[in-house]
JSON list of C-alpha atoms in Angstrom, two decimals:
[
{"chain": "D", "resi": 1006, "resn": "MET", "atom": "CA", "xyz": [43.49, 10.42, -26.17]},
{"chain": "D", "resi": 1007, "resn": "ALA", "atom": "CA", "xyz": [43.34, 7.71, -23.51]},
{"chain": "D", "resi": 1008, "resn": "ARG", "atom": "CA", "xyz": [41.86, 10.26, -21.14]},
{"chain": "D", "resi": 1009, "resn": "HIS", "atom": "CA", "xyz": [39.05, 11.07, -23.61]},
{"chain": "D", "resi": 1010, "resn": "VAL", "atom": "CA", "xyz": [38.27, 7.38, -24.04]},
{"chain": "D", "resi": 1011, "resn": "LEU", "atom": "CA", "xyz": [38.16, 6.92, -20.27]},
{"chain": "D", "resi": 1012, "resn": "LEU", "atom": "CA", "xyz": [35.82, 9.90, -19.86]},
{"chain": "D", "resi": 1013, "resn": "LEU", "atom": "CA", "xyz": [33.62, 8.58, -22.66]},
{"chain": "D", "resi": 1014, "resn": "LEU", "atom": "CA", "xyz": [33.45, 5.16, -21.00]},
{"chain": "D", "resi": 1015, "resn": "LEU", "atom": "CA", "xyz": [32.65, 6.71, -17.62]},
{"chain": "D", "resi": 1016, "resn": "ALA", "atom": "CA", "xyz": [29.92, 8.87, -19.13]},
{"chain": "D", "resi": 1017, "resn": "SER", "atom": "CA", "xyz": [28.49, 5.84, -20.96]},
{"chain": "D", "resi": 1018, "resn": "SER", "atom": "CA", "xyz": [28.51, 3.82, -17.75]},
{"chain": "D", "resi": 1019, "resn": "LEU", "atom": "CA", "xyz": [26.77, 6.63, -15.89]},
{"chain": "D", "resi": 1020, "resn": "LEU", "atom": "CA", "xyz": [24.14, 6.89, -18.61]},
{"chain": "D", "resi": 1021, "resn": "ILE", "atom": "CA", "xyz": [23.49, 3.13, -18.54]},
{"chain": "D", "resi": 1022, "resn": "ASN", "atom": "CA", "xyz": [23.23, 3.09, -14.75]},
{"chain": "D", "resi": 1023, "resn": "ALA", "atom": "CA", "xyz": [20.91, 6.11, -14.71]},
{"chain": "D", "resi": 1024, "resn": "THR", "atom": "CA", "xyz": [18.71, 4.43, -17.33]},
{"chain": "D", "resi": 1025, "resn": "ALA", "atom": "CA", "xyz": [18.56, 1.21, -15.28]},
{"chain": "D", "resi": 1026, "resn": "VAL", "atom": "CA", "xyz": [17.62, 3.11, -12.10]},
{"chain": "D", "resi": 1027, "resn": "GLY", "atom": "CA", "xyz": [15.06, 5.15, -14.01]},
{"chain": "D", "resi": 1028, "resn": "ALA", "atom": "CA", "xyz": [13.51, 2.02, -15.50]},
{"chain": "D", "resi": 1029, "resn": "PHE", "atom": "CA", "xyz": [13.30, 0.41, -12.05]},
{"chain": "D", "resi": 1030, "resn": "VAL", "atom": "CA", "xyz": [11.69, 3.49, -10.50]},
{"chain": "D", "resi": 1031, "resn": "TYR", "atom": "CA", "xyz": [9.25, 3.81, -13.41]},
{"chain": "D", "resi": 1032, "resn": "LYS", "atom": "CA", "xyz": [8.22, 0.14, -13.19]},
{"chain": "D", "resi": 1033, "resn": "ARG", "atom": "CA", "xyz": [8.01, -0.04, -9.39]},
{"chain": "D", "resi": 1034, "resn": "TYR", "atom": "CA", "xyz": [6.41, 3.30, -8.55]},
{"chain": "D", "resi": 1035, "resn": "TYR", "atom": "CA", "xyz": [4.39, 4.16, -11.65]},
{"chain": "D", "resi": 1036, "resn": "LEU", "atom": "CA", "xyz": [3.71, 1.21, -13.91]},
{"chain": "D", "resi": 1037, "resn": "ALA", "atom": "CA", "xyz": [3.11, -1.54, -11.31]},
{"chain": "D", "resi": 1038, "resn": "PRO", "atom": "CA", "xyz": [0.53, 0.36, -9.23]},
{"chain": "D", "resi": 1039, "resn": "ARG", "atom": "CA", "xyz": [-1.22, 1.52, -12.39]},
{"chain": "D", "resi": 1040, "resn": "ALA", "atom": "CA", "xyz": [-1.31, -2.01, -13.83]},
{"chain": "D", "resi": 1041, "resn": "ASN", "atom": "CA", "xyz": [-2.55, -3.28, -10.47]},
{"chain": "D", "resi": 1042, "resn": "LEU", "atom": "CA", "xyz": [-5.32, -0.68, -10.52]},
{"chain": "D", "resi": 1043, "resn": "GLU", "atom": "CA", "xyz": [-6.44, -1.82, -13.95]},
{"chain": "D", "resi": 1044, "resn": "THR", "atom": "CA", "xyz": [-6.27, -5.48, -12.91]},
{"chain": "D", "resi": 1045, "resn": "VAL", "atom": "CA", "xyz": [-8.39, -4.91, -9.80]},
{"chain": "D", "resi": 1046, "resn": "ALA", "atom": "CA", "xyz": [-10.83, -2.70, -11.73]},
{"chain": "D", "resi": 1047, "resn": "SER", "atom": "CA", "xyz": [-11.14, -5.40, -14.39]},
{"chain": "D", "resi": 1048, "resn": "GLN", "atom": "CA", "xyz": [-11.61, -8.17, -11.83]},
{"chain": "D", "resi": 1049, "resn": "LEU", "atom": "CA", "xyz": [-14.38, -6.20, -10.14]},
{"chain": "D", "resi": 1050, "resn": "GLU", "atom": "CA", "xyz": [-15.83, -5.24, -13.55]},
{"chain": "D", "resi": 1051, "resn": "LEU", "atom": "CA", "xyz": [-15.85, -1.55, -12.62]},
{"chain": "D", "resi": 1052, "resn": "ASP", "atom": "CA", "xyz": [-17.13, 1.18, -14.89]},
{"chain": "D", "resi": 1053, "resn": "ASP", "atom": "CA", "xyz": [-15.42, 4.58, -15.03]},
{"chain": "D", "resi": 1054, "resn": "ALA", "atom": "CA", "xyz": [-17.23, 5.83, -11.92]},
{"chain": "D", "resi": 1055, "resn": "GLY", "atom": "CA", "xyz": [-16.30, 2.67, -10.03]},
{"chain": "D", "resi": 1056, "resn": "ARG", "atom": "CA", "xyz": [-12.69, 2.99, -11.12]},
{"chain": "D", "resi": 1057, "resn": "GLU", "atom": "CA", "xyz": [-12.67, 6.58, -9.84]},
{"chain": "D", "resi": 1058, "resn": "ARG", "atom": "CA", "xyz": [-14.10, 5.42, -6.49]},
{"chain": "D", "resi": 1059, "resn": "LEU", "atom": "CA", "xyz": [-11.32, 2.80, -6.33]},
{"chain": "D", "resi": 1060, "resn": "VAL", "atom": "CA", "xyz": [-8.69, 5.47, -7.00]},
{"chain": "D", "resi": 1061, "resn": "GLN", "atom": "CA", "xyz": [-10.24, 7.67, -4.30]},
{"chain": "D", "resi": 1062, "resn": "LEU", "atom": "CA", "xyz": [-10.35, 4.72, -1.88]},
{"chain": "D", "resi": 1063, "resn": "ARG", "atom": "CA", "xyz": [-6.64, 4.17, -2.46]},
{"chain": "D", "resi": 1064, "resn": "ARG", "atom": "CA", "xyz": [-5.77, 7.84, -2.01]},
{"chain": "D", "resi": 1065, "resn": "ASP", "atom": "CA", "xyz": [-7.82, 8.20, 1.17]},
{"chain": "D", "resi": 1066, "resn": "SER", "atom": "CA", "xyz": [-6.51, 4.93, 2.60]},
{"chain": "D", "resi": 1067, "resn": "LEU", "atom": "CA", "xyz": [-2.87, 5.76, 1.92]},
{"chain": "D", "resi": 1068, "resn": "ALA", "atom": "CA", "xyz": [-3.28, 9.16, 3.57]},
{"chain": "D", "resi": 1069, "resn": "ALA", "atom": "CA", "xyz": [-5.00, 7.51, 6.55]},
{"chain": "D", "resi": 1070, "resn": "ILE", "atom": "CA", "xyz": [-2.25, 4.89, 6.83]},
{"chain": "D", "resi": 1071, "resn": "ILE", "atom": "CA", "xyz": [0.41, 7.61, 6.88]},
{"chain": "D", "resi": 1072, "resn": "ASP", "atom": "CA", "xyz": [-1.53, 9.60, 9.47]},
{"chain": "D", "resi": 1073, "resn": "GLY", "atom": "CA", "xyz": [-2.07, 6.41, 11.46]},
{"chain": "D", "resi": 1074, "resn": "ALA", "atom": "CA", "xyz": [1.65, 5.70, 11.52]},
{"chain": "D", "resi": 1075, "resn": "ARG", "atom": "CA", "xyz": [2.19, 9.16, 12.97]},
{"chain": "D", "resi": 1076, "resn": "ALA", "atom": "CA", "xyz": [-0.52, 8.58, 15.56]},
{"chain": "D", "resi": 1077, "resn": "VAL", "atom": "CA", "xyz": [0.95, 5.21, 16.58]},
{"chain": "D", "resi": 1078, "resn": "ALA", "atom": "CA", "xyz": [4.50, 6.54, 16.88]},
{"chain": "D", "resi": 1079, "resn": "PRO", "atom": "CA", "xyz": [4.19, 7.78, 20.49]},
{"chain": "D", "resi": 1080, "resn": "ALA", "atom": "CA", "xyz": [2.84, 4.38, 21.60]},
{"chain": "D", "resi": 1081, "resn": "ALA", "atom": "CA", "xyz": [5.69, 2.63, 19.77]},
{"chain": "D", "resi": 1082, "resn": "ILE", "atom": "CA", "xyz": [8.21, 4.95, 21.45]},
{"chain": "D", "resi": 1083, "resn": "GLU", "atom": "CA", "xyz": [6.62, 4.15, 24.81]},
{"chain": "D", "resi": 1084, "resn": "LEU", "atom": "CA", "xyz": [7.15, 0.43, 24.12]},
{"chain": "D", "resi": 1085, "resn": "ASN", "atom": "CA", "xyz": [10.73, 1.04, 22.96]},
{"chain": "D", "resi": 1086, "resn": "ASN", "atom": "CA", "xyz": [11.46, 2.97, 26.14]},
{"chain": "D", "resi": 1087, "resn": "ALA", "atom": "CA", "xyz": [10.13, 0.08, 28.21]},
{"chain": "D", "resi": 1088, "resn": "LEU", "atom": "CA", "xyz": [12.34, -2.30, 26.22]},
{"chain": "D", "resi": 1089, "resn": "ALA", "atom": "CA", "xyz": [15.37, -0.14, 26.87]},
{"chain": "D", "resi": 1090, "resn": "GLU", "atom": "CA", "xyz": [14.91, 0.27, 30.61]},
{"chain": "D", "resi": 1091, "resn": "ARG", "atom": "CA", "xyz": [12.47, -2.19, 32.18]},
{"chain": "D", "resi": 1092, "resn": "PRO", "atom": "CA", "xyz": [13.08, -5.73, 33.43]},
{"chain": "D", "resi": 1093, "resn": "ILE", "atom": "CA", "xyz": [11.05, -8.62, 32.06]},
{"chain": "D", "resi": 1094, "resn": "GLY", "atom": "CA", "xyz": [7.63, -8.92, 33.67]},
{"chain": "D", "resi": 1095, "resn": "ASP", "atom": "CA", "xyz": [7.37, -5.18, 34.34]},
{"chain": "D", "resi": 1096, "resn": "PRO", "atom": "CA", "xyz": [3.75, -3.98, 34.04]},
{"chain": "D", "resi": 1097, "resn": "ALA", "atom": "CA", "xyz": [4.98, -1.13, 31.83]},
{"chain": "D", "resi": 1098, "resn": "PHE", "atom": "CA", "xyz": [5.27, -3.63, 28.96]},
{"chain": "D", "resi": 1099, "resn": "GLY", "atom": "CA", "xyz": [1.63, -4.60, 29.22]},
{"chain": "D", "resi": 1100, "resn": "ALA", "atom": "CA", "xyz": [0.52, -0.98, 29.42]},
{"chain": "D", "resi": 1101, "resn": "ALA", "atom": "CA", "xyz": [2.70, -0.02, 26.44]},
{"chain": "D", "resi": 1102, "resn": "LEU", "atom": "CA", "xyz": [1.40, -2.96, 24.38]},
{"chain": "D", "resi": 1103, "resn": "ASP", "atom": "CA", "xyz": [-2.21, -2.11, 25.26]},
{"chain": "D", "resi": 1104, "resn": "HIS", "atom": "CA", "xyz": [-1.64, 1.52, 24.26]},
{"chain": "D", "resi": 1105, "resn": "LEU", "atom": "CA", "xyz": [-0.03, 0.45, 20.96]},
{"chain": "D", "resi": 1106, "resn": "ALA", "atom": "CA", "xyz": [-2.78, -2.08, 20.19]},
{"chain": "D", "resi": 1107, "resn": "SER", "atom": "CA", "xyz": [-5.47, 0.49, 20.91]},
{"chain": "D", "resi": 1108, "resn": "ALA", "atom": "CA", "xyz": [-3.85, 3.07, 18.63]},
{"chain": "D", "resi": 1109, "resn": "ARG", "atom": "CA", "xyz": [-3.53, 0.53, 15.81]},
{"chain": "D", "resi": 1110, "resn": "ARG", "atom": "CA", "xyz": [-7.05, -0.82, 16.24]},
{"chain": "D", "resi": 1111, "resn": "GLY", "atom": "CA", "xyz": [-8.65, 2.58, 15.71]},
{"chain": "D", "resi": 1112, "resn": "GLY", "atom": "CA", "xyz": [-6.85, 3.01, 12.41]},
{"chain": "D", "resi": 1113, "resn": "GLN", "atom": "CA", "xyz": [-7.72, -0.51, 11.30]},
{"chain": "D", "resi": 1114, "resn": "GLU", "atom": "CA", "xyz": [-11.40, 0.02, 12.11]},
{"chain": "D", "resi": 1115, "resn": "ARG", "atom": "CA", "xyz": [-11.48, 3.23, 10.05]},
{"chain": "D", "resi": 1116, "resn": "LEU", "atom": "CA", "xyz": [-9.74, 1.47, 7.15]},
{"chain": "D", "resi": 1117, "resn": "ILE", "atom": "CA", "xyz": [-12.22, -1.43, 7.23]},
{"chain": "D", "resi": 1118, "resn": "ALA", "atom": "CA", "xyz": [-15.14, 1.03, 7.33]},
{"chain": "D", "resi": 1119, "resn": "ARG", "atom": "CA", "xyz": [-13.70, 2.77, 4.26]},
{"chain": "D", "resi": 1120, "resn": "VAL", "atom": "CA", "xyz": [-13.43, -0.56, 2.38]},
{"chain": "D", "resi": 1121, "resn": "VAL", "atom": "CA", "xyz": [-16.99, -1.55, 3.38]},
{"chain": "D", "resi": 1122, "resn": "ARG", "atom": "CA", "xyz": [-18.33, 1.79, 2.10]},
{"chain": "D", "resi": 1123, "resn": "PHE", "atom": "CA", "xyz": [-16.52, 1.10, -1.20]},
{"chain": "D", "resi": 1124, "resn": "ARG", "atom": "CA", "xyz": [-18.01, -2.41, -1.33]},
{"chain": "D", "resi": 1125, "resn": "ASP", "atom": "CA", "xyz": [-21.48, -1.02, -0.66]},
{"chain": "D", "resi": 1126, "resn": "SER", "atom": "CA", "xyz": [-21.09, 1.40, -3.58]},
{"chain": "D", "resi": 1127, "resn": "LEU", "atom": "CA", "xyz": [-20.56, -1.47, -6.03]},
{"chain": "D", "resi": 1128, "resn": "PRO", "atom": "CA", "xyz": [-23.30, -2.81, -8.29]},
{"chain": "D", "resi": 1129, "resn": "PRO", "atom": "CA", "xyz": [-24.53, -6.34, -7.41]},
{"chain": "D", "resi": 1130, "resn": "LYS", "atom": "CA", "xyz": [-22.33, -8.21, -9.94]},
{"chain": "D", "resi": 1131, "resn": "SER", "atom": "CA", "xyz": [-19.20, -6.36, -8.80]},
{"chain": "D", "resi": 1132, "resn": "ARG", "atom": "CA", "xyz": [-20.16, -7.00, -5.19]},
{"chain": "D", "resi": 1133, "resn": "GLU", "atom": "CA", "xyz": [-20.28, -10.75, -5.95]},
{"chain": "D", "resi": 1134, "resn": "ARG", "atom": "CA", "xyz": [-16.79, -10.53, -7.50]},
{"chain": "D", "resi": 1135, "resn": "PHE", "atom": "CA", "xyz": [-15.65, -8.58, -4.42]},
{"chain": "D", "resi": 1136, "resn": "ALA", "atom": "CA", "xyz": [-16.89, -11.40, -2.17]},
{"chain": "D", "resi": 1137, "resn": "VAL", "atom": "CA", "xyz": [-14.99, -14.00, -4.20]},
{"chain": "D", "resi": 1138, "resn": "MET", "atom": "CA", "xyz": [-11.81, -11.92, -4.24]},
{"chain": "D", "resi": 1139, "resn": "ALA", "atom": "CA", "xyz": [-12.11, -11.28, -0.49]},
{"chain": "D", "resi": 1140, "resn": "GLN", "atom": "CA", "xyz": [-11.35, -14.96, 0.14]},
{"chain": "D", "resi": 1141, "resn": "ASP", "atom": "CA", "xyz": [-7.68, -14.15, -0.52]},
{"chain": "D", "resi": 1142, "resn": "PRO", "atom": "CA", "xyz": [-5.99, -13.18, 2.77]},
{"chain": "D", "resi": 1143, "resn": "ALA", "atom": "CA", "xyz": [-4.07, -10.42, 0.96]},
{"chain": "D", "resi": 1144, "resn": "PHE", "atom": "CA", "xyz": [-7.19, -9.02, -0.72]},
{"chain": "D", "resi": 1145, "resn": "VAL", "atom": "CA", "xyz": [-7.35, -5.73, 1.19]},
{"chain": "D", "resi": 1146, "resn": "LEU", "atom": "CA", "xyz": [-3.66, -5.08, 0.46]},
{"chain": "D", "resi": 1147, "resn": "VAL", "atom": "CA", "xyz": [-4.24, -5.73, -3.25]},
{"chain": "D", "resi": 1148, "resn": "LEU", "atom": "CA", "xyz": [-7.44, -3.66, -3.29]},
{"chain": "D", "resi": 1149, "resn": "LEU", "atom": "CA", "xyz": [-5.64, -0.71, -1.73]},
{"chain": "D", "resi": 1150, "resn": "GLY", "atom": "CA", "xyz": [-2.65, -1.05, -4.07]},
{"chain": "D", "resi": 1151, "resn": "LEU", "atom": "CA", "xyz": [-0.28, -1.93, -1.23]},
{"chain": "D", "resi": 1152, "resn": "ARG", "atom": "CA", "xyz": [0.59, -5.27, -2.76]},
{"chain": "D", "resi": 1153, "resn": "PRO", "atom": "CA", "xyz": [1.40, -5.12, -6.46]},
{"chain": "D", "resi": 1154, "resn": "ASP", "atom": "CA", "xyz": [0.55, -8.69, -7.48]},
{"chain": "D", "resi": 1155, "resn": "ALA", "atom": "CA", "xyz": [-3.17, -9.02, -8.10]},
{"chain": "D", "resi": 1156, "resn": "ASP", "atom": "CA", "xyz": [-3.79, -12.49, -9.47]},
{"chain": "D", "resi": 1157, "resn": "GLU", "atom": "CA", "xyz": [-6.32, -12.93, -12.22]},
{"chain": "D", "resi": 1158, "resn": "ASN", "atom": "CA", "xyz": [-9.45, -14.76, -11.02]}
]
């Protein structure tokens, strides 16, 4: 009988832990980004078409960020190799940093162009709200859903 009680307690513990992990995953990866989307859409006073453009902006931007990370990887490896082997002051550091900065800059320029195209698609009132929200240094991260805490304005 003691063995059955122990197995029951273990199974109960497993169920409670699985529920806690499931709740965390649901909140962090489903509910928070969705709530953030609704908050940003509300702050910008978007209609259904505007909300769909915001969703598309987020999808396209996330895909571009992932592709950009892949594109930057060789430059980062080049810098890591210089760190592993070169003495301080070696010109290889400067070259590796320039290569890395160039690779990152291209991705950042494309991301900013994507955000500007989204801004230009907004009606005048939403564009005014966009300008106010853009005063927050983390605005682009919030707009793209990369930072979950959009404050109400």
